[in-house]
Coordinates of C-alpha atoms and ligand atoms in Angstrom, one line a residue:
M1 CA 79.0 74.2 162.9
M2 CA 79.1 75.0 166.6
K3 CA 79.6 72.0 168.9
F4 CA 78.3 71.7 172.5
W5 CA 79.0 69.4 175.4
Y6 CA 77.7 69.4 179.0
S7 CA 78.8 67.9 182.3
K8 CA 76.4 67.8 185.2
Y9 CA 77.4 68.6 188.7
E10 CA 75.8 69.0 192.2
L11 CA 76.3 71.7 194.8
T12 CA 75.6 71.3 198.5
P13 CA 74.5 74.4 200.3
W14 CA 75.7 74.9 203.9
N15 CA 72.4 76.4 205.0
S16 CA 69.1 77.7 203.5
I17 CA 69.5 80.3 200.9
G18 CA 67.4 83.3 202.0
A19 CA 63.7 82.9 201.4
V20 CA 64.3 81.3 198.1
A21 CA 65.7 77.8 198.7
G22 CA 66.2 75.2 201.4
P23 CA 69.5 73.5 202.2
S24 CA 69.0 70.5 199.7
I25 CA 71.5 69.5 197.0
R26 CA 71.2 71.5 193.8
E27 CA 72.0 70.6 190.2
G28 CA 73.6 72.4 187.3
A29 CA 75.8 71.8 184.3
L30 CA 79.1 73.0 182.9
V31 CA 78.9 73.8 179.3
K32 CA 81.7 73.5 176.7
V33 CA 81.3 75.2 173.3
E34 CA 83.5 74.8 170.2
W35 CA 83.2 77.3 167.4
P36 CA 83.8 76.4 163.7
N37 CA 87.2 78.1 163.8
G38 CA 88.2 75.6 166.5
V39 CA 88.2 77.9 169.6
T40 CA 86.7 76.4 172.7
G41 CA 85.2 78.1 175.7
Y42 CA 83.5 77.0 179.0
S43 CA 80.7 78.3 181.1
D44 CA 78.1 77.4 183.7
L45 CA 74.4 76.7 183.5
Y46 CA 72.7 76.9 186.8
P47 CA 68.9 77.1 186.9
W48 CA 66.9 78.4 189.8
P49 CA 63.6 76.4 189.6
E50 CA 62.5 78.5 192.7
L51 CA 62.6 81.6 190.4
G52 CA 60.7 79.9 187.6
D53 CA 63.6 78.3 185.7
E54 CA 63.2 74.9 184.1
P55 CA 65.5 72.2 185.4
V56 CA 68.9 71.8 183.8
D57 CA 67.9 68.9 181.5
S58 CA 65.3 71.0 179.8
H59 CA 67.8 73.6 178.8
I60 CA 69.9 70.9 177.2
E61 CA 66.9 69.3 175.4
Y62 CA 65.9 72.7 174.0
L63 CA 69.4 73.2 172.7
Q64 CA 69.2 69.8 171.0
K65 CA 66.1 71.0 169.3
G66 CA 67.7 74.3 168.3
R67 CA 66.0 76.5 170.8
L68 CA 67.9 78.7 173.3
T69 CA 66.7 79.6 176.7
I70 CA 68.0 82.9 178.2
L71 CA 70.2 80.9 180.5
M72 CA 71.7 78.9 177.6
E73 CA 72.1 82.1 175.6
Q74 CA 74.1 83.7 178.4
S75 CA 76.2 80.5 178.9
I76 CA 77.2 80.6 175.2
W77 CA 77.8 84.4 175.4
L78 CA 80.1 83.8 178.4
A79 CA 81.8 80.8 176.9
K80 CA 82.7 82.9 173.9
K81 CA 84.4 85.5 176.1
D82 CA 86.3 82.6 177.7
A83 CA 87.2 81.1 174.2
Q84 CA 88.5 84.4 172.9
L85 CA 91.1 84.6 175.7
R86 CA 91.8 80.9 175.8
S87 CA 92.7 80.9 172.1
L88 CA 95.2 83.7 172.8
G89 CA 96.6 81.9 175.8
K90 CA 95.6 84.8 178.0
S91 CA 94.1 84.8 181.5
A92 CA 90.9 86.8 182.2
F93 CA 92.4 87.9 185.5
A94 CA 95.8 89.2 184.6
G95 CA 96.2 92.9 185.4
I96 CA 92.5 93.6 185.9
P97 CA 91.1 96.4 188.0
K98 CA 90.3 95.4 191.6
V99 CA 86.7 94.9 192.3
K100 CA 85.6 94.7 195.9
N101 CA 82.8 92.2 196.8
H102 CA 80.2 92.2 199.5
Y103 CA 79.9 89.4 202.1
L104 CA 76.8 87.3 201.7
I105 CA 74.8 86.1 204.6
N106 CA 72.3 83.6 203.3
D107 CA 70.8 82.6 206.6
F108 CA 71.5 85.0 209.5
T109 CA 70.1 82.6 212.0
K110 CA 73.1 80.4 211.4
F111 CA 75.6 83.3 211.1
S112 CA 78.0 83.3 214.1
D113 CA 79.8 86.1 215.8
E114 CA 83.0 84.2 214.9
Q115 CA 82.2 84.3 211.2
L116 CA 81.4 88.0 211.4
K117 CA 84.7 88.7 213.2
E118 CA 86.5 86.8 210.5
A119 CA 84.7 88.6 207.7
K120 CA 85.5 91.9 209.2
S121 CA 89.1 91.2 209.7
A122 CA 89.4 89.9 206.2
G123 CA 88.4 93.4 205.0
F124 CA 84.7 93.0 204.1
T125 CA 82.9 96.3 204.6
T126 CA 79.6 95.7 202.9
F127 CA 77.3 92.8 204.0
K128 CA 74.3 91.5 202.0
I129 CA 71.7 89.9 204.2
K130 CA 69.1 87.6 202.6
A131 CA 65.6 88.1 204.1
G132 CA 62.0 87.5 203.4
R133 CA 61.0 84.8 205.7
A134 CA 60.1 86.6 209.0
V135 CA 60.2 90.4 208.6
D136 CA 60.0 91.2 212.3
E137 CA 63.0 89.1 213.3
E138 CA 64.8 90.3 210.2
G139 CA 64.1 93.9 211.0
K140 CA 65.3 93.5 214.6
Y141 CA 68.4 91.5 213.5
I142 CA 69.4 94.1 211.0
A143 CA 68.9 97.0 213.4
K144 CA 71.1 95.3 215.9
F145 CA 73.7 94.3 213.3
I146 CA 74.0 98.0 212.2
K147 CA 74.2 99.3 215.8
Q148 CA 77.0 96.9 216.7
N149 CA 79.0 97.2 213.5
S150 CA 80.0 100.1 211.5
L151 CA 79.3 98.4 208.2
L152 CA 77.2 99.0 205.1
V153 CA 74.2 96.7 204.7
R154 CA 72.2 95.5 201.7
V155 CA 69.0 93.6 202.2
D156 CA 67.6 91.2 199.6
F157 CA 63.9 90.1 199.9
N158 CA 63.8 88.3 196.5
A159 CA 60.3 89.8 196.2
K160 CA 59.0 87.3 198.8
I161 CA 57.1 89.8 200.9
D162 CA 54.2 92.2 200.4
F163 CA 53.8 96.0 201.0
S164 CA 52.5 95.7 204.6
E165 CA 55.3 93.3 205.6
Y166 CA 57.8 95.7 204.1
E167 CA 56.4 98.5 206.3
R168 CA 56.7 96.2 209.3
F169 CA 60.3 95.5 208.5
I170 CA 61.0 99.2 208.2
S171 CA 59.3 99.9 211.5
H172 CA 62.2 98.2 213.3
L173 CA 64.7 100.7 211.9
G174 CA 65.5 104.2 213.2
P175 CA 67.1 107.0 211.1
A176 CA 70.6 106.0 212.1
E177 CA 70.1 102.4 211.0
K178 CA 68.3 103.5 207.8
A179 CA 71.3 105.6 206.9
R180 CA 73.5 102.6 206.8
I181 CA 71.3 100.5 204.5
E182 CA 72.8 101.0 201.1
Y183 CA 69.8 99.5 199.4
V184 CA 67.0 97.1 199.6
E185 CA 66.9 94.6 196.7
D186 CA 63.7 93.3 195.2
P187 CA 61.6 94.2 198.3
I188 CA 58.2 93.2 196.7
E189 CA 57.1 92.1 193.3
W190 CA 57.7 94.6 190.6
D191 CA 55.0 97.2 190.3
L192 CA 55.9 100.7 189.2
E193 CA 53.5 102.5 191.5
A194 CA 54.1 100.4 194.6
W195 CA 57.9 100.5 194.1
T196 CA 57.7 104.3 193.6
E197 CA 55.9 104.6 196.9
I198 CA 58.3 102.5 198.9
S199 CA 61.3 104.0 197.3
E200 CA 60.8 106.9 199.6
M201 CA 61.5 104.7 202.7
L202 CA 64.9 103.3 201.6
P203 CA 66.9 103.3 198.4
L204 CA 66.0 100.3 196.2
A205 CA 67.9 98.0 193.9
I206 CA 66.4 95.7 191.3
D207 CA 67.6 92.2 190.5
Q208 CA 65.4 89.4 189.4
E209 CA 62.3 91.7 189.2
F210 CA 64.1 93.5 186.4
D211 CA 62.8 90.8 184.0
K212 CA 59.3 92.2 184.7
V213 CA 60.0 95.8 183.9
K214 CA 58.7 96.9 180.6
L215 CA 61.7 98.9 179.5
D216 CA 60.0 100.9 176.8
Q217 CA 57.5 102.1 179.3
I218 CA 60.1 103.6 181.6
T219 CA 60.5 107.2 180.4
E220 CA 61.4 108.8 183.7
P221 CA 64.1 107.8 186.2
P222 CA 62.8 104.5 187.7
P223 CA 62.2 104.0 191.5
F224 CA 65.4 102.0 191.9
K225 CA 68.8 103.5 192.0
T226 CA 70.9 100.4 191.5
L227 CA 70.7 97.6 188.9
V228 CA 72.0 94.2 189.9
L229 CA 73.5 92.4 186.9
K230 CA 73.9 88.6 186.8
P231 CA 75.9 87.8 183.7
A232 CA 74.5 84.3 183.8
R233 CA 70.9 85.4 183.6
I234 CA 70.6 88.8 181.9
D235 CA 71.5 90.4 178.6
M236 CA 74.4 92.4 179.8
E237 CA 74.6 94.9 177.0
K238 CA 70.9 95.8 177.2
A239 CA 71.0 96.1 181.0
V240 CA 74.1 98.3 181.0
A241 CA 72.6 100.6 178.4
F242 CA 69.6 101.0 180.6
A243 CA 71.7 101.8 183.7
E244 CA 73.6 104.4 181.7
K245 CA 70.4 106.0 180.4
F246 CA 69.0 106.6 183.9
D247 CA 72.3 107.1 185.7
L248 CA 71.9 104.0 187.8
K249 CA 74.6 102.4 189.9
M250 CA 75.5 98.8 189.0
V251 CA 76.4 95.7 191.0
V252 CA 77.6 92.5 189.3
T253 CA 76.8 89.3 191.1
S254 CA 77.1 85.6 190.6
S255 CA 74.0 83.6 190.3
L256 CA 75.0 81.7 193.4
D257 CA 76.2 79.2 191.0
H258 CA 79.2 76.9 190.3
P259 CA 82.7 78.3 190.8
V260 CA 82.8 78.5 187.0
G261 CA 79.8 80.9 187.1
V262 CA 81.6 82.8 189.9
A263 CA 84.7 83.1 187.7
H264 CA 82.6 84.5 184.8
A265 CA 80.9 87.0 187.1
L266 CA 84.3 88.2 188.5
F267 CA 85.5 88.6 184.9
Q268 CA 82.5 90.5 183.8
A269 CA 82.7 92.7 186.9
S270 CA 86.3 93.7 186.2
E271 CA 85.4 94.4 182.5
L272 CA 82.7 96.8 183.7
K273 CA 85.0 98.4 186.3
K274 CA 87.3 99.4 183.4
V275 CA 84.6 101.3 181.7
F276 CA 82.5 102.5 184.7
P277 CA 84.9 102.9 187.7
N278 CA 82.4 105.0 189.7
R279 CA 79.1 103.5 188.6
L280 CA 80.1 100.0 189.7
L281 CA 79.5 99.5 193.5
D282 CA 80.9 96.7 195.6
C283 CA 79.9 93.5 193.7
G284 CA 78.6 90.2 194.8
C285 CA 80.7 87.6 192.9
L286 CA 82.4 85.8 195.8
S287 CA 79.5 83.6 196.7
L288 CA 81.7 80.5 197.2
R289 CA 80.8 80.2 200.9
T290 CA 77.2 79.3 200.0
Y291 CA 78.2 75.8 199.1
K292 CA 80.6 73.1 200.4
P293 CA 83.9 73.4 198.6
N294 CA 84.8 71.4 195.5
E295 CA 87.9 71.0 193.3
F296 CA 86.9 74.1 191.3
S297 CA 86.3 76.4 194.2
S298 CA 89.7 75.5 195.6
Q299 CA 91.3 77.1 192.5
I300 CA 89.8 80.5 193.2
Q301 CA 92.3 82.4 195.2
T302 CA 90.9 85.3 197.2
A303 CA 92.1 88.0 199.6
G304 CA 89.1 88.9 201.7
P305 CA 86.6 90.8 199.5
F306 CA 88.9 90.6 196.4
L307 CA 89.8 88.0 193.9
K308 CA 93.6 87.4 193.8
D309 CA 93.8 85.0 190.8
I310 CA 92.4 81.9 189.1
R311 CA 95.3 80.3 187.3
G312 CA 95.2 79.2 183.7
T313 CA 93.9 80.6 180.4
G314 CA 90.5 82.3 180.0
I315 CA 88.6 82.1 183.2
G316 CA 91.0 79.3 184.4
F317 CA 90.5 75.7 185.5
D318 CA 92.3 74.3 182.4
A319 CA 93.3 71.0 183.9
L320 CA 89.9 70.4 185.4
F321 CA 88.1 71.1 182.2
D322 CA 90.5 68.6 180.5
R323 CA 89.8 66.0 183.1
I324 CA 86.0 66.0 183.6
E325 CA 83.7 63.9 181.4
W326 CA 81.8 65.7 178.7
T327 CA 78.6 64.5 177.1
P328 CA 78.0 65.8 173.5
I329 CA 74.8 67.6 172.8
N330 CA 73.7 66.2 169.5
R331 CA 71.6 68.4 167.4
Ligands
MG401 MG1 68.8 89.3 194.5

């Protein structure tokens, strides 16, 4: 029989996280899974109640009753990837292809020129800006950002605005600025017709709204050109097959979760890079700056937009996993 344990943690954001969440403390759990053959793997479980997820305790209770939420299913799927490497004594990050990551600006009103200078000199060339709270200010900021920096920009509205607000946002951008917006992610709530109409203004990417797409009803190329894949939240095999079918680009991102979730996202991104070197764009796995550091984040060695290493077997953190306190999930 499979055995499960969890260990709850808290993360403290530095600032608000886009239009989705304020700066208050957030809760998640690390998950440990042991398979009947004795191999053990680790993963993260990090709900976003703001996106409709149930709190972390519910996912654990459901597992006790033998029911799996999509988040728990993905946690177990990822823990298995970790367990396979761990049992062989191999690191997930040895000799992997290099995946470049974007720089995430969660709250541009708190983003300083100094931080921008640092990010640029560290080698970041793509910047993802969270938006969806005040479209006029956001449009003006992004127009200015693009004029002053020769960088590529991604904008994520988390579907928090409507069609007319989107038009207002666009009205602040001239052709030169538009040309440097790689895509707009989840501009408005998913609706095939509305997305098709606004896809003519700027290229679109889909992330959380992908859940709402009825895949069997998509028979022609969809209005989005890029699929954002969060290994912690999405059935990866199904999503990758969809991207291949319609020749979509892919971006792997973390779920703005615990460093263990970040490590899994980095691992999955490098796995996809092996198979789809051109289809995979700059990814969004290095989201560690979103939260105050902890002992896990200090183990992730980066070089600007790239991961350098996380020491240990599997996704790493061996000594920390041994040390933290685990609570069994009795079923
Ligand atoms: Mg998103």
